[in-house]
XYZ file of C-alpha atoms in Angstrom:
495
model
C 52.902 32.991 -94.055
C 52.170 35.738 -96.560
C 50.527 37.688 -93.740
C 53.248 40.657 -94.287
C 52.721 40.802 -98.085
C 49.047 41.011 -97.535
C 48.747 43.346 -95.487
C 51.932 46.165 -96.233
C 48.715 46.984 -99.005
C 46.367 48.338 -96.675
C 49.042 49.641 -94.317
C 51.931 51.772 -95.334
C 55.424 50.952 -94.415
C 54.195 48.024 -92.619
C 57.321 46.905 -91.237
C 58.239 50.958 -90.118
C 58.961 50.945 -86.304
C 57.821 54.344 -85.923
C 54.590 53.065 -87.862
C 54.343 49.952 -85.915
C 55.517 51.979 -81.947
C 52.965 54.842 -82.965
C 50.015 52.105 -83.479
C 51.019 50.669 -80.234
C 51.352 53.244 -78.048
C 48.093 54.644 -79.696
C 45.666 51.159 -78.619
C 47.766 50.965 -75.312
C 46.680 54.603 -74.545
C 43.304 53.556 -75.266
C 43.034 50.538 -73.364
C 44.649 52.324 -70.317
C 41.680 54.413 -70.626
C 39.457 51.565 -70.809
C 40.743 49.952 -67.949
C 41.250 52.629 -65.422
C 39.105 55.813 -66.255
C 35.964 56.449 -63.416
C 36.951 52.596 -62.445
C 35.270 53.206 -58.536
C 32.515 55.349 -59.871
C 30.346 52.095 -60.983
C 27.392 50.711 -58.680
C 28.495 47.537 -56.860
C 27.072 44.327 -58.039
C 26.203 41.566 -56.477
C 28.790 38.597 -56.430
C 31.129 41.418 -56.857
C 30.008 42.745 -53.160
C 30.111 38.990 -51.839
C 34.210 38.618 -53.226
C 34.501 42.085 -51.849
C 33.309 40.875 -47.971
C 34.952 37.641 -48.791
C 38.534 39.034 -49.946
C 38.269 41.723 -46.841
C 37.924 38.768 -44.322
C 40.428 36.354 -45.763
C 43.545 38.916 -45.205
C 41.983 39.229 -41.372
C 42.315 35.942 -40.885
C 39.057 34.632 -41.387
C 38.582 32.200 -44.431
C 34.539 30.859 -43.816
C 33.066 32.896 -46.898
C 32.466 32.194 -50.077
C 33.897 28.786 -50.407
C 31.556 27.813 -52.951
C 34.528 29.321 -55.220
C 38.700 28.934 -55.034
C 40.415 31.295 -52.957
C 43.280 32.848 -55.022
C 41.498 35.946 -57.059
C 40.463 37.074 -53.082
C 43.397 37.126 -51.806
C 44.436 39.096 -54.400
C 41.640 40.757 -53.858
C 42.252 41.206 -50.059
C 45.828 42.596 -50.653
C 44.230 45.642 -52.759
C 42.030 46.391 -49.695
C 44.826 46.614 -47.125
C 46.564 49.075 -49.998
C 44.169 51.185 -51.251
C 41.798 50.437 -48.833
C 38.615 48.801 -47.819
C 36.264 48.668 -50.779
C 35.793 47.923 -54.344
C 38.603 50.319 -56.005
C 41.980 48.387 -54.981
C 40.082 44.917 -56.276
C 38.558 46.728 -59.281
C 42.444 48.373 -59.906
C 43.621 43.997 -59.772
C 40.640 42.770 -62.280
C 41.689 45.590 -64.843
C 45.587 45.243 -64.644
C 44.464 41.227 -65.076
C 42.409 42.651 -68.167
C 45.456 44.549 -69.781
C 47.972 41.463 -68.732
C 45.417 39.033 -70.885
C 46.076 41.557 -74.042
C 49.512 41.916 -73.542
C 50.177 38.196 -73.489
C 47.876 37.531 -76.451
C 50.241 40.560 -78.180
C 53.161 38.518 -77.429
C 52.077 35.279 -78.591
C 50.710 36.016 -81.899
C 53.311 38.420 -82.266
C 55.920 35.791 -82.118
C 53.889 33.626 -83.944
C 51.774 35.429 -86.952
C 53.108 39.105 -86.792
C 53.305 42.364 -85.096
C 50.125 43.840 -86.922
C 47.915 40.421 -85.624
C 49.078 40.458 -82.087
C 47.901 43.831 -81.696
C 45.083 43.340 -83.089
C 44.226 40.800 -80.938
C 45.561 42.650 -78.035
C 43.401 45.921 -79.060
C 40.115 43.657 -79.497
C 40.531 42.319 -76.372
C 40.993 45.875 -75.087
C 38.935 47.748 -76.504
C 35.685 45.594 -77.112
C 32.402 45.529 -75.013
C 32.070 42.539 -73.110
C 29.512 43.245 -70.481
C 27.172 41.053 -68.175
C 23.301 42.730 -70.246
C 22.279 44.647 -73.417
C 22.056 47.774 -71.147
C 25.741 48.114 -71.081
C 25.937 51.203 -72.672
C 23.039 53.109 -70.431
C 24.699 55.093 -67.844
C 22.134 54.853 -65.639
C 21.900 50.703 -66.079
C 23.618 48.462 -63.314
C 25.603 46.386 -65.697
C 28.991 48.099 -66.484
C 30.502 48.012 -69.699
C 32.920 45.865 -69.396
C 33.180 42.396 -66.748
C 36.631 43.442 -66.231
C 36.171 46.539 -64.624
C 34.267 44.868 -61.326
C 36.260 42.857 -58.908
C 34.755 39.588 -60.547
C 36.485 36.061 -60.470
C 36.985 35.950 -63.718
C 39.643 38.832 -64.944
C 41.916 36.532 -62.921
C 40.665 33.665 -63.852
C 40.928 34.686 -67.563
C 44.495 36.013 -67.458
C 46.244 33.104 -65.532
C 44.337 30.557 -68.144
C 45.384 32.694 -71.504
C 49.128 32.806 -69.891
C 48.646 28.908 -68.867
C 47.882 28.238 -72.693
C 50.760 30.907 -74.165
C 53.067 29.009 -71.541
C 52.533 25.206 -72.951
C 52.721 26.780 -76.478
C 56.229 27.801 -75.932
C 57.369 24.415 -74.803
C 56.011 22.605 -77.623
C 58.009 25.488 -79.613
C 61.048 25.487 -77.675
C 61.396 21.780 -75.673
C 62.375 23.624 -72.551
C 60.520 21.797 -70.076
C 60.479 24.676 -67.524
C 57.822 26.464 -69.747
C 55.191 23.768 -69.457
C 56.170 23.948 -65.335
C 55.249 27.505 -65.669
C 51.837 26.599 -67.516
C 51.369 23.710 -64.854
C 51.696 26.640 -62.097
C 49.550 29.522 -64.573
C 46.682 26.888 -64.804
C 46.542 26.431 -60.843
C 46.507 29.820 -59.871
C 43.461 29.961 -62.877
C 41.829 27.021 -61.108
C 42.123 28.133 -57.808
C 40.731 31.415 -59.047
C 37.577 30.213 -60.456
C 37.458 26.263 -61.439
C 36.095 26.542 -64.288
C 39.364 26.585 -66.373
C 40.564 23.337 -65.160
C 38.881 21.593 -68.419
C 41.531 23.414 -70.120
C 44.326 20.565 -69.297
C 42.408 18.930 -72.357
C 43.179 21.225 -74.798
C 46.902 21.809 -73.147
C 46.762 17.828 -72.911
C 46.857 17.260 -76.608
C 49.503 19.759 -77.644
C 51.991 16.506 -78.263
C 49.340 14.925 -80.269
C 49.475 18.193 -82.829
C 53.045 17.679 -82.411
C 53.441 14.618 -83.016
C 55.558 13.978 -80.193
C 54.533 11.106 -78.302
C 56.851 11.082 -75.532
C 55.599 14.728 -74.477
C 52.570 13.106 -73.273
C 54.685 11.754 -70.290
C 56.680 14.800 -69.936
C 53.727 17.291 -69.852
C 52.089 14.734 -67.342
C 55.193 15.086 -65.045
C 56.535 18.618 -65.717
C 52.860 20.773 -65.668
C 51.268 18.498 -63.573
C 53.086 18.151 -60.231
C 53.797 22.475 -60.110
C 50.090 22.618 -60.558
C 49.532 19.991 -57.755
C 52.071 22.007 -55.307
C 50.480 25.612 -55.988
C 47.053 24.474 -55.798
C 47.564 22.894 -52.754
C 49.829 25.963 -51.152
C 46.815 28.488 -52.442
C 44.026 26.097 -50.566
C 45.574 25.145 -47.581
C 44.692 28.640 -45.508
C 41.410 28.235 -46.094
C 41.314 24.594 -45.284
C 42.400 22.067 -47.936
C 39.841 19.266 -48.229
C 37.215 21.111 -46.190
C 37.064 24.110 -48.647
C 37.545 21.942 -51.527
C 34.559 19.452 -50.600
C 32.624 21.919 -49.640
C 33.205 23.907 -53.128
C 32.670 20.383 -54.881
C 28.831 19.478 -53.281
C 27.412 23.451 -53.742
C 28.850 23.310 -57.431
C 27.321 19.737 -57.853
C 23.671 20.999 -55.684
C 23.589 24.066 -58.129
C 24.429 22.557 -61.139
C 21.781 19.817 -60.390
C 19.071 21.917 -59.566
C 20.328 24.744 -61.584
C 20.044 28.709 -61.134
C 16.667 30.517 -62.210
C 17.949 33.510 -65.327
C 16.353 35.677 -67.276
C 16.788 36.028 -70.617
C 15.024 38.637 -73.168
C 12.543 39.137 -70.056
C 11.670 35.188 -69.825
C 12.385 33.727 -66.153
C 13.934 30.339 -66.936
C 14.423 27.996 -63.613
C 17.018 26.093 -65.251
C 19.401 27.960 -68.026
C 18.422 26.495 -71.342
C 21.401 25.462 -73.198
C 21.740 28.370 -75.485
C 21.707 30.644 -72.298
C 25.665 31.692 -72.785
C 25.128 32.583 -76.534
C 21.936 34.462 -75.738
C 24.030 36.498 -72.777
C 27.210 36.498 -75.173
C 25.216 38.378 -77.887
C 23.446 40.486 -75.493
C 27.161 41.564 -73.733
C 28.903 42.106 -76.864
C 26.126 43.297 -79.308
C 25.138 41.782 -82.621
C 28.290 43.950 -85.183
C 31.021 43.018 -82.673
C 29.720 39.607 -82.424
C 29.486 38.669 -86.626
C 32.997 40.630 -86.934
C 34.466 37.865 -84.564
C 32.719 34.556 -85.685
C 33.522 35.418 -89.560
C 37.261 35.981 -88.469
C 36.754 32.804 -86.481
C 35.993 31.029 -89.585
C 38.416 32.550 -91.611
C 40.879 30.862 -89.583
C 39.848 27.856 -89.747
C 38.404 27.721 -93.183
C 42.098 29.711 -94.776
C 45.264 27.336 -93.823
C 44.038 26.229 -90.564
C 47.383 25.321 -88.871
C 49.069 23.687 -85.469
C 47.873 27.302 -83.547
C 44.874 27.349 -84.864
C 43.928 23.674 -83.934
C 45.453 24.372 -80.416
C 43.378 27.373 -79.846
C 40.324 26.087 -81.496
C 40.485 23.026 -79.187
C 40.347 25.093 -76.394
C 37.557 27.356 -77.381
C 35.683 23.813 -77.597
C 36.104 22.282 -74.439
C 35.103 26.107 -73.033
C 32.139 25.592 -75.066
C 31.315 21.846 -74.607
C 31.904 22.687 -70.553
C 29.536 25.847 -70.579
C 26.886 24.798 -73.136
C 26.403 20.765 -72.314
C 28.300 19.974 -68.917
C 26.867 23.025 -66.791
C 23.350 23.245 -65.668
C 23.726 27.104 -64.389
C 24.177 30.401 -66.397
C 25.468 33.694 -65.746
C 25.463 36.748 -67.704
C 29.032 37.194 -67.648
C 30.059 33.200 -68.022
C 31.034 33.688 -71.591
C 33.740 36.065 -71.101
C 35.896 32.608 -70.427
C 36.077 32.072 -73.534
C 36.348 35.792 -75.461
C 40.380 35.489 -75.144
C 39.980 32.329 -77.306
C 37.476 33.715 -80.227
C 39.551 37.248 -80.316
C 42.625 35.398 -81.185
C 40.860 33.009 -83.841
C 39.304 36.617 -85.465
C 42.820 38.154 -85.311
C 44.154 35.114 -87.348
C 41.544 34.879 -89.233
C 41.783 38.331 -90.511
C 45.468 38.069 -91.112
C 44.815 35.232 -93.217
C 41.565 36.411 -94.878
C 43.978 39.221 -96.487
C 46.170 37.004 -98.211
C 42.914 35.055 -99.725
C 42.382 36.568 -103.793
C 44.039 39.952 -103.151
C 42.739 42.703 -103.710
C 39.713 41.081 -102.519
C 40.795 39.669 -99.478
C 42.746 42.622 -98.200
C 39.768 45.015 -98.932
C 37.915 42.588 -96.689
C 39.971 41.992 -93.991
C 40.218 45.911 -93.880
C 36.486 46.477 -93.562
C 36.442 43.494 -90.963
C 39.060 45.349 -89.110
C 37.399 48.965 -89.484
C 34.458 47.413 -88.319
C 35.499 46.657 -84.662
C 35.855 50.428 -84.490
C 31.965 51.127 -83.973
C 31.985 49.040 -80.690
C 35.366 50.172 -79.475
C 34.116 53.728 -79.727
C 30.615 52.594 -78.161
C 32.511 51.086 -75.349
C 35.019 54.759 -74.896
C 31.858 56.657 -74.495
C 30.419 54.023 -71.835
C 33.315 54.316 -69.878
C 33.317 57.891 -70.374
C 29.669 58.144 -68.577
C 30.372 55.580 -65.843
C 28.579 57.068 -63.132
C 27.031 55.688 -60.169
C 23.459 54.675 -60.691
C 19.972 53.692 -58.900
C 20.337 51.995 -55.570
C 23.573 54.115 -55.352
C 22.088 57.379 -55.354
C 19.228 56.465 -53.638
C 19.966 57.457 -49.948
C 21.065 61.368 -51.605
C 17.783 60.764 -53.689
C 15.840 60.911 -50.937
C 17.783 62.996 -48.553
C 17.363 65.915 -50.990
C 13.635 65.600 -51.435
C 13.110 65.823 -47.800
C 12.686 62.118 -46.724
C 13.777 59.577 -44.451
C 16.382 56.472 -45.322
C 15.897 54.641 -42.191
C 13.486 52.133 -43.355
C 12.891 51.255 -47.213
C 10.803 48.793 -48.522
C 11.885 46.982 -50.996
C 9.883 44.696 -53.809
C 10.687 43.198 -57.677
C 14.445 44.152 -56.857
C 17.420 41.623 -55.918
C 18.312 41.577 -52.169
C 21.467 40.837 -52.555
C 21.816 44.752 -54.085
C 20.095 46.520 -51.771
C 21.818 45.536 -48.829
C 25.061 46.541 -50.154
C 24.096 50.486 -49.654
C 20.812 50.085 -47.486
C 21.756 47.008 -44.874
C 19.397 46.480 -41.649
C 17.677 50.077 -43.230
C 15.995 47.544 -45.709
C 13.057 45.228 -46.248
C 11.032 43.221 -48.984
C 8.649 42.466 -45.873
C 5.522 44.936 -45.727
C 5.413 43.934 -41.980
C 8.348 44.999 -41.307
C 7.934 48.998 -41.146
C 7.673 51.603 -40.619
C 8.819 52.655 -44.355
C 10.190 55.877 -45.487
C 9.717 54.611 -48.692
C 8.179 51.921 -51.421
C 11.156 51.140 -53.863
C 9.839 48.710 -56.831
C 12.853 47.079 -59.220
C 12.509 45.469 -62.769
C 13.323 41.749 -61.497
C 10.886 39.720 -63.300
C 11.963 36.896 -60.868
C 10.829 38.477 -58.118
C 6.631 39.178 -57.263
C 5.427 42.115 -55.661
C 3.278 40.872 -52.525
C -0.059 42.155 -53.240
C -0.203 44.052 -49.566
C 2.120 46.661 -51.766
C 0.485 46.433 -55.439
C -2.637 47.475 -53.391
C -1.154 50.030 -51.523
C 0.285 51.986 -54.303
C -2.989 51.462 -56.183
C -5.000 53.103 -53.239
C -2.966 55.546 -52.350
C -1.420 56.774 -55.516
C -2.332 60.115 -54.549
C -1.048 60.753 -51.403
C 2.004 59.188 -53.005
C 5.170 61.012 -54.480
C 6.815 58.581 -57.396
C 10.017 59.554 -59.462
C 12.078 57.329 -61.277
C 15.979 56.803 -59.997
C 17.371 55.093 -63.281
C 16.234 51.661 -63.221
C 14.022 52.107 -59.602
C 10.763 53.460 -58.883
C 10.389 55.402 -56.296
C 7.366 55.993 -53.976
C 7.092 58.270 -51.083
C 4.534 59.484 -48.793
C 3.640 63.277 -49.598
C 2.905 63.595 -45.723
C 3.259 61.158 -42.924
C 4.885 57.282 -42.746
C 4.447 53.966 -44.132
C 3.165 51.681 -41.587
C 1.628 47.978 -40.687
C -0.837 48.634 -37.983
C -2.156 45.253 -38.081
C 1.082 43.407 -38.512
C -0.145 41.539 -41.308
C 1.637 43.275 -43.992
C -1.494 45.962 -44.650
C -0.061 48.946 -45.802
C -1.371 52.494 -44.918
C -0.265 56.241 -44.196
C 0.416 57.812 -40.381
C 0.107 61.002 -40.595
């Protein structure tokens, strides 16, 4: 309502196709770009590598890994292996169409539903916006990534089957046809079953007849969404063992959550996330500008003529956060990005609205709101841009071109579950376990450094070659090998 008026001021010949095909095709372009440019070049992580194995076994036939989490994203997963081949490009090429399929249905809907100009805004933000798992995102030489999407990560699929779940049940309460909650029914499963974190989300979906006002849907809903969800979550968990997988899934969530997950946040090693982990790891992903843009165009929607889509998608945004901030125990650097669909399409309608608010006023401010989001979009091109491979990637060439060994590397202050993606059996955080071509320390405040190595690079700093690798220090014997004669974890020198 009004949201053409409003904004045909700040944008000439609003309703021009060529206008309105030229701005699409320009933020399509862009998020192409986003999605696919130097998409294989980034350093594996580590639950990434785990989905990888996990994904790779499951189209061979074997379905014991990773059952802590729903099967569907790795199969997906799998079937990019077998096509482009074993590894993390065919996943990473799934996670980033599932990126661009979010935006496109978030286009749709508020296209449909507020205008052209506010779906593709909300498309574009989702496109275009950092959301990454650390405030290093935009180092090159950082581990992080720019963007969650671009690693083969539960939650791109996760993400895209939920927002089309929710865009799905919209359109029956729009439209009565029944077969469009069915297909949200189905859309939430195949969510579910990717990562179940979404299934809190038949709440919000749950009280679409109560904004309606329709009573009876209740029953319908119940019926219609619910028994398609039962039949593809059950198809999508029986190869890996229905009940087995799912009680299995069901005690390691419930152990986890009850003893929780040690984090770190702004260099503090919590054993138990505090509850303002996921806000602390949202504003650290997103940075502070792209963050206030979105929660004042989050209130402007639902301070400026809140209405039925507002309430709908604001309910949803709450169970996310209710689920995340009071329910769960454990937090992950990337756990917010469940809810980013939710607060870009608030911003998007709260802008629209904000523009029809005291004009000029409001137009000159939704404007500057809008401009705004440009800074982090164009942080976020050059990040992509530089996506290189970094540290314990380049390591093994590292040391190859400086005339050392990579057949045994010790390891300390540095996650495990890294290394042995590129070093294997080569590796150890054990001093006793040399000989060592090398010392390599980390940055994981988590993780000590046994004193047998603090005491050998002390004493023998200068027989010692160190260079940094990015985020690793490196330390190499000028002459000789890094041994345990005593088996005790006593380092020294052979010569």
């Amino acid at each position: 309502m009004g949201e053409h008026c409003a904004l045909e001021v700040v944008i000439p010949r609003l309703h021009s196709r060529p206008l309105r095909g030229t701005a699409f095709v320009v933020v399509a372009a862009a998020a192409l770009f986003v999605a696919f440019w130097h998409l294989g070049r980034a350093t594996i992580v580590n639950d990434e590598f785990i989905y990888l194995r996990a994904s790779w076994a499951y189209v061979h036939g074997d379905f014991s890994l990773n059952l802590e989490h729903p099967p569907t994203a790795k199969y997906l997963y799998g079937i990019a292996q077998l096509v482009v081949g074993q590894g993390p490009l065919g996943p990473r090429l799934v996670a980033a169409v599932a990126m661009l399929a979010t935006g496109a249905v978030l286009f749709v809907w508020l296209r449909r539903e507020v205008g052209f100009w506010t779906g593709l805004l909300a498309a574009g933000a989702w496109w275009l916006t950092p959301r990454a798992a650390g405030a290093t995102w935009a180092d090159a030489g950082s581990v992080i990534g720019a963007r969650i999407d671009r690693f083969a990560m539960l939650e791109p699929l996760m993400v895209f089957f939920a927002v089309a779940s929710l865009a799905a049940a919209w359109r029956w309460m729009r439209t009565g046809n029944r077969w469009w909650v069915a297909a949200a029914g189905a859309l939430l499963a195949l969510s579910v079953t990717s990562k179940v974190s979404t299934a809190v989300l038949v709440l919000a979906i749950g009280a679409l007849p109560l904004l309606a006002r329709r009573w009876k849907d209740l029953g319908v809903g119940a019926l219609w969404g619910g028994v398609p969800f039962v039949v593809v979550f059950v198809l999508l968990y029986l190869p890996v063992g229905l009940f087995s997988a799912i009680g299995h899934m069901l005690a390691f969530q419930a152990q986890q959550n009850a003893h929780g997950h040690p984090t770190t946040i702004l260099g503090t090693v919590f054993a138990r996330a505090p509850w303002w982990a996921n806000f602390a790891f949202l504003f650290a992903g997103t940075g502070w500008l792209l963050l206030a843009l979105l929660v004042v165009g989050v209130v402007c929607a639902l301070a400026v003529r809140p209405d039925r889509l507002v309430a709908y998608l604001g309910i949803a945004l709450g169970v996310f956060v209710v689920f995340y901030v009071v329910v769960a125990n454990v937090s992950l650097p990337y756990y917010y990005d469940a809810w980013m669909p939710l607060v870009v399409a608030l911003a998007a309608i709260g802008y629209a609205r904000l523009a029809s608010v005291r004009p000029p006023l409001g137009r000159v401010a939704a404007l500057v709101l809008v401009a705004g989001l440009l800074v982090p979009a164009g942080r976020l091109g050059v990040a992509v841009a530089e996506t290189r491979p970094s540290g314990i990637a380049l390591l093994t060439d590292a040391l190859t071109v400086r005339g050392h060994g990579t057949e045994g590397v010790l390891f300390s202050r540095f996650s495990a579950n890294t290394w042995r993606i590129y070093f294997g059996d080569r590796g150890s955080m054990r001093p006793e376990n040399g000989p060592f071509d090398a010392v390599v320390v980390g940055s994981d405040t988590r993780r000590t450094m046994p004193a047998q190595v603090r005491t050998f690079l002390d004493e023998h700093a200068d027989e010692l070659e160190h260079f940094r690798l990015d985020y690793l220090d490196v330390y190499v014997p000028e002459q000789g090998t890094i041994v345990d004669n005593n088996v005790d974890g006593t380092l020294s020198i052979e010569r």
